[in-house]
PDB file of C-alpha atoms in Angstrom:
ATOM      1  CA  UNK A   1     -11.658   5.425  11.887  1.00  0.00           C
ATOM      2  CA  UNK A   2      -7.984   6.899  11.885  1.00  0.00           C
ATOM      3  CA  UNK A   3      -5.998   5.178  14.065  1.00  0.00           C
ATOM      4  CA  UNK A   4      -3.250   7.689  14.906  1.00  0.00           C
ATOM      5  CA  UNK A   5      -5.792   9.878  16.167  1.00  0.00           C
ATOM      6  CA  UNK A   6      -7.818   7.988  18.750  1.00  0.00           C
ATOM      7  CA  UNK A   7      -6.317   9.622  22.008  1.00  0.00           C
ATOM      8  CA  UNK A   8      -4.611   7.487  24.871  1.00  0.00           C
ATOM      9  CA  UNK A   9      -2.782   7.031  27.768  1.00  0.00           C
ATOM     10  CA  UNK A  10       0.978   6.536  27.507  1.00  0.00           C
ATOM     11  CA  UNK A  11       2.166   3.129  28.226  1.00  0.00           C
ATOM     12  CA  UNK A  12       0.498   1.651  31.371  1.00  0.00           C
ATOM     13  CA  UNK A  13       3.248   1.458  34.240  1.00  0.00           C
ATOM     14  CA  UNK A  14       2.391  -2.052  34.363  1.00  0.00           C
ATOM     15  CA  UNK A  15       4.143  -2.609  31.029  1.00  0.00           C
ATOM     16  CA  UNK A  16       7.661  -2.446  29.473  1.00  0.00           C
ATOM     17  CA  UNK A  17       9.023   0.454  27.234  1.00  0.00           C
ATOM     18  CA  UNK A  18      10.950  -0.839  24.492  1.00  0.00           C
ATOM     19  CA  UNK A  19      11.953   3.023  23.439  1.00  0.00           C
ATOM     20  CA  UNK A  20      11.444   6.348  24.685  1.00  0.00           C
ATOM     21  CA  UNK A  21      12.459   9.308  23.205  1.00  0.00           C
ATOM     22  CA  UNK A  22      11.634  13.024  23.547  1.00  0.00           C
ATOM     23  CA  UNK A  23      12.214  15.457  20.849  1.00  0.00           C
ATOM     24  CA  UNK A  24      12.573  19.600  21.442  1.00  0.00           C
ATOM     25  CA  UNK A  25      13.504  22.051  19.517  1.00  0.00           C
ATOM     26  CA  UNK A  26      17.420  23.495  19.637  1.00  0.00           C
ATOM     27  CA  UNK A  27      18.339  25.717  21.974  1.00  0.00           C
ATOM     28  CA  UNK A  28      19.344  27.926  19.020  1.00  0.00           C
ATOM     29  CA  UNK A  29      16.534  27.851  17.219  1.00  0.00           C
ATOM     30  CA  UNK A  30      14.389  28.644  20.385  1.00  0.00           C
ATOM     31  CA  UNK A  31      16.553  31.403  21.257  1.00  0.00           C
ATOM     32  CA  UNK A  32      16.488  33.088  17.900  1.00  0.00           C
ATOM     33  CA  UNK A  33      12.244  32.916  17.677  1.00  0.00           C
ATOM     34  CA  UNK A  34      12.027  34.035  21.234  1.00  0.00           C
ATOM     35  CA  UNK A  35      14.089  37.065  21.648  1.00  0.00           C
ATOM     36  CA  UNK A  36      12.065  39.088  18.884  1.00  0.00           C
ATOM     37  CA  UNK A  37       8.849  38.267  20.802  1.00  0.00           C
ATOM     38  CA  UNK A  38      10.298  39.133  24.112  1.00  0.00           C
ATOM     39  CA  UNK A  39      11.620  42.422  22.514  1.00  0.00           C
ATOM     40  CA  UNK A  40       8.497  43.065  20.803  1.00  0.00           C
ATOM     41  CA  UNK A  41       6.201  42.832  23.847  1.00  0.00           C
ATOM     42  CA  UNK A  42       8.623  44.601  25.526  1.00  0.00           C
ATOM     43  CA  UNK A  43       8.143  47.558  22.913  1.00  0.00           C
ATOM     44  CA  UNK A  44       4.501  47.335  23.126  1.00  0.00           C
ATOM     45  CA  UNK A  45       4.763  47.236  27.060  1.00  0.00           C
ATOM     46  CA  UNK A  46       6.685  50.585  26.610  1.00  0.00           C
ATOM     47  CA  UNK A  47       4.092  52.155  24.279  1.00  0.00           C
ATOM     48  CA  UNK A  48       1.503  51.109  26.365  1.00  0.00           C
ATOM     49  CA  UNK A  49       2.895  52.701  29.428  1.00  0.00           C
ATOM     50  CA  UNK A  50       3.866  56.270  28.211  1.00  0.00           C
ATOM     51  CA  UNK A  51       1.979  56.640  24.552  1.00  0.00           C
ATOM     52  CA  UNK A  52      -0.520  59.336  24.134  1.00  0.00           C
ATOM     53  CA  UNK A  53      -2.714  55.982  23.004  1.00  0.00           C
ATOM     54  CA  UNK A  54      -6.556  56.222  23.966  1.00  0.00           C
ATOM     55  CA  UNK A  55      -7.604  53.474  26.148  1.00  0.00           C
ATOM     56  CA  UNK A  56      -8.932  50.968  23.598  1.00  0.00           C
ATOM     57  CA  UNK A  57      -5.664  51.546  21.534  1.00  0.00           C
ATOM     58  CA  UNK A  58      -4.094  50.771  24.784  1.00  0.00           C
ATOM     59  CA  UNK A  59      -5.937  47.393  25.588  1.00  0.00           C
ATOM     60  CA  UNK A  60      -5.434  46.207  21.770  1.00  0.00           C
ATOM     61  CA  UNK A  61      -1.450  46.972  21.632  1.00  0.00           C
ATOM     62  CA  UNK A  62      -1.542  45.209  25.130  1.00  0.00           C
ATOM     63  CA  UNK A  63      -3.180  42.320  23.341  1.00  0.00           C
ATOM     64  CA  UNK A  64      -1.480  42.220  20.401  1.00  0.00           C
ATOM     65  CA  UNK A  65       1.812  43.355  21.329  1.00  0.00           C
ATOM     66  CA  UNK A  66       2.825  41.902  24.490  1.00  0.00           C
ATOM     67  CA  UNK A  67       0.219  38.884  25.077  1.00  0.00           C
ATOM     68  CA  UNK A  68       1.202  36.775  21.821  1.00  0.00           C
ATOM     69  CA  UNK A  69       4.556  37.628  21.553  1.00  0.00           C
ATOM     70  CA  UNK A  70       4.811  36.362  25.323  1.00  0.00           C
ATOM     71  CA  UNK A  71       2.278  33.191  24.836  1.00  0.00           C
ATOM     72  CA  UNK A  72       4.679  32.449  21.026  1.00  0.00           C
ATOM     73  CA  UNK A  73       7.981  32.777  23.604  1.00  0.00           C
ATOM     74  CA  UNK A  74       6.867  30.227  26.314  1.00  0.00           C
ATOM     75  CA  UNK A  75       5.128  27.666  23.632  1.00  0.00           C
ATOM     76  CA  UNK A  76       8.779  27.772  21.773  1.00  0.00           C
ATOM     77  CA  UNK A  77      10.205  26.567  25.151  1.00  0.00           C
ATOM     78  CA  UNK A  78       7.522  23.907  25.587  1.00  0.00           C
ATOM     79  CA  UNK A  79       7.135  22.430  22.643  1.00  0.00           C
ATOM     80  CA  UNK A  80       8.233  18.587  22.774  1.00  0.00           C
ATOM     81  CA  UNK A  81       7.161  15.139  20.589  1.00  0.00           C
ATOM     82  CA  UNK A  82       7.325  12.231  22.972  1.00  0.00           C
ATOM     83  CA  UNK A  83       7.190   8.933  21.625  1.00  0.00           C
ATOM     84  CA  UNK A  84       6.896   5.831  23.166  1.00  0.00           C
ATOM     85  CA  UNK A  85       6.517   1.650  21.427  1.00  0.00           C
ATOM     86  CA  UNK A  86       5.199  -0.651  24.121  1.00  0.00           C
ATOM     87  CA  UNK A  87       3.818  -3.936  23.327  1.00  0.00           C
ATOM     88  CA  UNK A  88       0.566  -2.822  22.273  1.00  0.00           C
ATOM     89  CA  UNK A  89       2.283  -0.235  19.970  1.00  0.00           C
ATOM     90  CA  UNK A  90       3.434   2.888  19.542  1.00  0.00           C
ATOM     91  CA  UNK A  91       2.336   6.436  21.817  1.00  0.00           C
ATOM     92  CA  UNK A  92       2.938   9.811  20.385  1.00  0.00           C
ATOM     93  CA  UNK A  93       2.112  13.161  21.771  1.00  0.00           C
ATOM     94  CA  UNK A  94       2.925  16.257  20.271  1.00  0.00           C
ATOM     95  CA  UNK A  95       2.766  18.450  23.439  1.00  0.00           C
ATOM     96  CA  UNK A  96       1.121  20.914  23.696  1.00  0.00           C
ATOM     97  CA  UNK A  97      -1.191  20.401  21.124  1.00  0.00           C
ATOM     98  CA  UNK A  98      -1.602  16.813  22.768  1.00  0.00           C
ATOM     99  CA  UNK A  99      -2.829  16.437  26.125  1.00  0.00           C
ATOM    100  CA  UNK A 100      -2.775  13.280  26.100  1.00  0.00           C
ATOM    101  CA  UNK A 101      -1.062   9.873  23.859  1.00  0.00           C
ATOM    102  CA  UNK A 102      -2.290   8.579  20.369  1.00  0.00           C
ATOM    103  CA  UNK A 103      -2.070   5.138  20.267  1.00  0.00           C
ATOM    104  CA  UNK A 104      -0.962   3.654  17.236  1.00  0.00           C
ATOM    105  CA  UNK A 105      -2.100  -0.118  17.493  1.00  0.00           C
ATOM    106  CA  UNK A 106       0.964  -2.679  16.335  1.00  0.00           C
ATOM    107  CA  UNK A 107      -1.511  -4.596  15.003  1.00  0.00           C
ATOM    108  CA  UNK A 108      -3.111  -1.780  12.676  1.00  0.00           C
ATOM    109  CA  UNK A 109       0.605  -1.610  10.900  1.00  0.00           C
ATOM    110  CA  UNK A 110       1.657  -3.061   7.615  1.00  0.00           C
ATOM    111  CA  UNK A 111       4.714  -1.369   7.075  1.00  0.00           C
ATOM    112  CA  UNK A 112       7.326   0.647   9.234  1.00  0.00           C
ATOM    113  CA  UNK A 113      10.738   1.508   7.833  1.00  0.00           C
ATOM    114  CA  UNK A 114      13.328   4.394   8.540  1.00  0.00           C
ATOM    115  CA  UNK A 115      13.945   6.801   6.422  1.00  0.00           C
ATOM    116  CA  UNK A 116      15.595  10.217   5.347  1.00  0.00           C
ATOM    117  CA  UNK A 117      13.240  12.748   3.935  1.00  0.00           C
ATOM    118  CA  UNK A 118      12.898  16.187   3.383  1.00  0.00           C
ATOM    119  CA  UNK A 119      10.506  18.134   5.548  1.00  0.00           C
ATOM    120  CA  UNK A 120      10.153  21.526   3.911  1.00  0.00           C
ATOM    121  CA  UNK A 121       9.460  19.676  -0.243  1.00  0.00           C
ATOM    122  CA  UNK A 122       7.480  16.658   1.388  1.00  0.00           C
ATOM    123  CA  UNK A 123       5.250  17.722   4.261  1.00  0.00           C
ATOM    124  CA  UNK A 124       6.223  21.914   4.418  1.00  0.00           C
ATOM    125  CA  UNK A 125       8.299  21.868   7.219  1.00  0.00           C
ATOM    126  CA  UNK A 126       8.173  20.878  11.119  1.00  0.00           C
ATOM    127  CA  UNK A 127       5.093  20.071  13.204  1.00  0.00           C
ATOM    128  CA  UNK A 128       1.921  18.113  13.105  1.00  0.00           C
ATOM    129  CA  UNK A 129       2.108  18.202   9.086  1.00  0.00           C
ATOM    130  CA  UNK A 130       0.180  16.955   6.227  1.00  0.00           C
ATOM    131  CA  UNK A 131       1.727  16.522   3.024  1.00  0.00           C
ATOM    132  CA  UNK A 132       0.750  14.819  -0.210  1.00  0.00           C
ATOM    133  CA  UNK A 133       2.585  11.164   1.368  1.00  0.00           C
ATOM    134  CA  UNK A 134       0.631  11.250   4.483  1.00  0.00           C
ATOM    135  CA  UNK A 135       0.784  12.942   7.459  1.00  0.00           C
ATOM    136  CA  UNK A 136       4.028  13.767   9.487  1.00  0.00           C
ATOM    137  CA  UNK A 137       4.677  14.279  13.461  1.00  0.00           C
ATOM    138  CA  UNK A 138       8.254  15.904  13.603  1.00  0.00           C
ATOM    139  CA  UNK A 139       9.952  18.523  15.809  1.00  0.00           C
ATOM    140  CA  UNK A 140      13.484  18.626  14.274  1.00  0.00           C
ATOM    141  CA  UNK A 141      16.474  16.766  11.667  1.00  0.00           C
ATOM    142  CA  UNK A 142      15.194  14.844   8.349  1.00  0.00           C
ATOM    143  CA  UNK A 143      15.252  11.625  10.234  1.00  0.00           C
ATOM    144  CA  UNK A 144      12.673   9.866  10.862  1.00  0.00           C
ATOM    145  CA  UNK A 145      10.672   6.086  10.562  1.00  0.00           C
ATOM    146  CA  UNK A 146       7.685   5.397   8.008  1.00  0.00           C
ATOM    147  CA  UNK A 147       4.301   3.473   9.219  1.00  0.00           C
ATOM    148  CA  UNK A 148       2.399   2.598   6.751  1.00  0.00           C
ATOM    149  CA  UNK A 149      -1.327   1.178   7.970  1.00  0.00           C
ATOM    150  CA  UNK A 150      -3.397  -1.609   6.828  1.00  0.00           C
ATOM    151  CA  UNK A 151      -5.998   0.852   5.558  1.00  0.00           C
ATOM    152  CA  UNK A 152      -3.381   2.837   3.690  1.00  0.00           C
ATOM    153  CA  UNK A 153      -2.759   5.554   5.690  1.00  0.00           C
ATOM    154  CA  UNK A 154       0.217   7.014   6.028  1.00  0.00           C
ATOM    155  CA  UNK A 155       2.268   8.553   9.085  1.00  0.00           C
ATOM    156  CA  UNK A 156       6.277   9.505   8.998  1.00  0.00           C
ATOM    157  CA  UNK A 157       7.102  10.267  13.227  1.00  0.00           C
ATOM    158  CA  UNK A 158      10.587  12.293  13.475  1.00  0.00           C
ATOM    159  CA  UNK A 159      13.452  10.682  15.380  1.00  0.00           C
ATOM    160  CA  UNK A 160      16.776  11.389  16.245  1.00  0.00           C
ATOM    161  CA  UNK A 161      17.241   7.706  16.736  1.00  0.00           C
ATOM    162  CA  UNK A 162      15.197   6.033  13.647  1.00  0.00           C
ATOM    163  CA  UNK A 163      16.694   2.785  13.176  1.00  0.00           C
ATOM    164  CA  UNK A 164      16.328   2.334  17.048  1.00  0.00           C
ATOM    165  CA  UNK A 165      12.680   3.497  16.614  1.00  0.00           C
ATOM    166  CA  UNK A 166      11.928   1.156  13.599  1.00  0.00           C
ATOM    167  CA  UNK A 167      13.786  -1.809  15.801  1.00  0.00           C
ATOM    168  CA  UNK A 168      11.263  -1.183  18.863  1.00  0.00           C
ATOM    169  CA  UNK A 169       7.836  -0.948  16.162  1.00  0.00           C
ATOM    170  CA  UNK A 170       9.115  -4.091  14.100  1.00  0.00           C
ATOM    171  CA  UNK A 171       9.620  -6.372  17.944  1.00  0.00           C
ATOM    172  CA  UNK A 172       5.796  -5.490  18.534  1.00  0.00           C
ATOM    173  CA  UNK A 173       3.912  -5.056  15.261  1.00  0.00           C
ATOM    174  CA  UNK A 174       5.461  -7.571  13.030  1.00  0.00           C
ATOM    175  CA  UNK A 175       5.123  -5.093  10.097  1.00  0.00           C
ATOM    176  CA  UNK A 176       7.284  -5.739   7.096  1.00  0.00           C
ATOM    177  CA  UNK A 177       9.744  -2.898   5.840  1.00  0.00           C
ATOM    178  CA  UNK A 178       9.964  -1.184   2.770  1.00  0.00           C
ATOM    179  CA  UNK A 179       8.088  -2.531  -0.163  1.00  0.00           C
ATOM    180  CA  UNK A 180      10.014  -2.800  -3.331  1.00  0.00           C
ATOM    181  CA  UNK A 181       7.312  -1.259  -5.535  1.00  0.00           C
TER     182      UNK A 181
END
């Protein structure tokens, strides 16, 4: 079984957050993605409203043209990696695509270090990647902190803070850094 995909709750209220951090995208970079799709749908809206288009026409421009660029506008502004370390381990969501927490166990890691790396070459950009190292949870930057697993699995998670990040995993898993191979 994977264990940075099991689903979970975030850290129970009942216990301590050693780090929290939430991740969005820039403002920029939001901006400039949603103003074409705004102006697109509002195009579409247009030609929907006064084109000579028959009514099926109609109903697929409406879907095509003003639906998804709308729905690819508001999921730009949602978008946000949340990542918590508690005592048990470490919580990650990558909402929306996450309802809910993966729980990374502490004591399922065997490594943890941070690291620079470059997400377009090693894991083809931002996201929930996979590349040929392992899998990737970032949002922004080329920051980020490595967990290796016992089993051999591999995850990098994104941070704007990453030696903060590695400092929380280390306090609760133990895991050794880097190995020198």
């Amino acid at each position: 079984m994977r264990p940075f995909v099991k689903p979970a709750a975030m850290c129970e209220p009942a216990k301590t957050v050693l780090f929290e951090e939430t991740q969005r995208w820039s403002p920029a970079f939001r901006a400039f993605l949603s103003i074409p799709s705004v102006a697109a749908a509002v195009i579409c809206a247009v030609l929907v409203l006064r084109g000579p288009i028959d009514p099926a026409g109609r109903a697929m421009i409406a879907a095509c043209g003003v639906v998804i660029p709308l729905a690819l506008a508001v999921l730009l502004w949602v978008v946000r990696m949340e990542t918590q370390v508690c005592a048990d381990g470490v919580y990650v969501r990558y909402f929306p695509f996450h309802w809910r927490f993966r729980h990374l166990p502490a004591l399922d890691l065997d490594q943890c270090f941070a690291r620079t790396y470059r997400p377009i070459l090693e894991y083809g950009g931002w996201g929930i990647r996979w590349g040929f190292d392992g899998r990737a949870y970032n949002i922004r930057g080329n920051q980020g902190v490595q967990l290796v697993f016992r089993n051999g699995r591999r995850l990098l998670l994104g941070s704007g803070r990453p030696r903060e990040l590695e400092a929380a995993i280390r306090s609760v898993s133990g895991c050794r850094g880097q190995s020198s191979s």
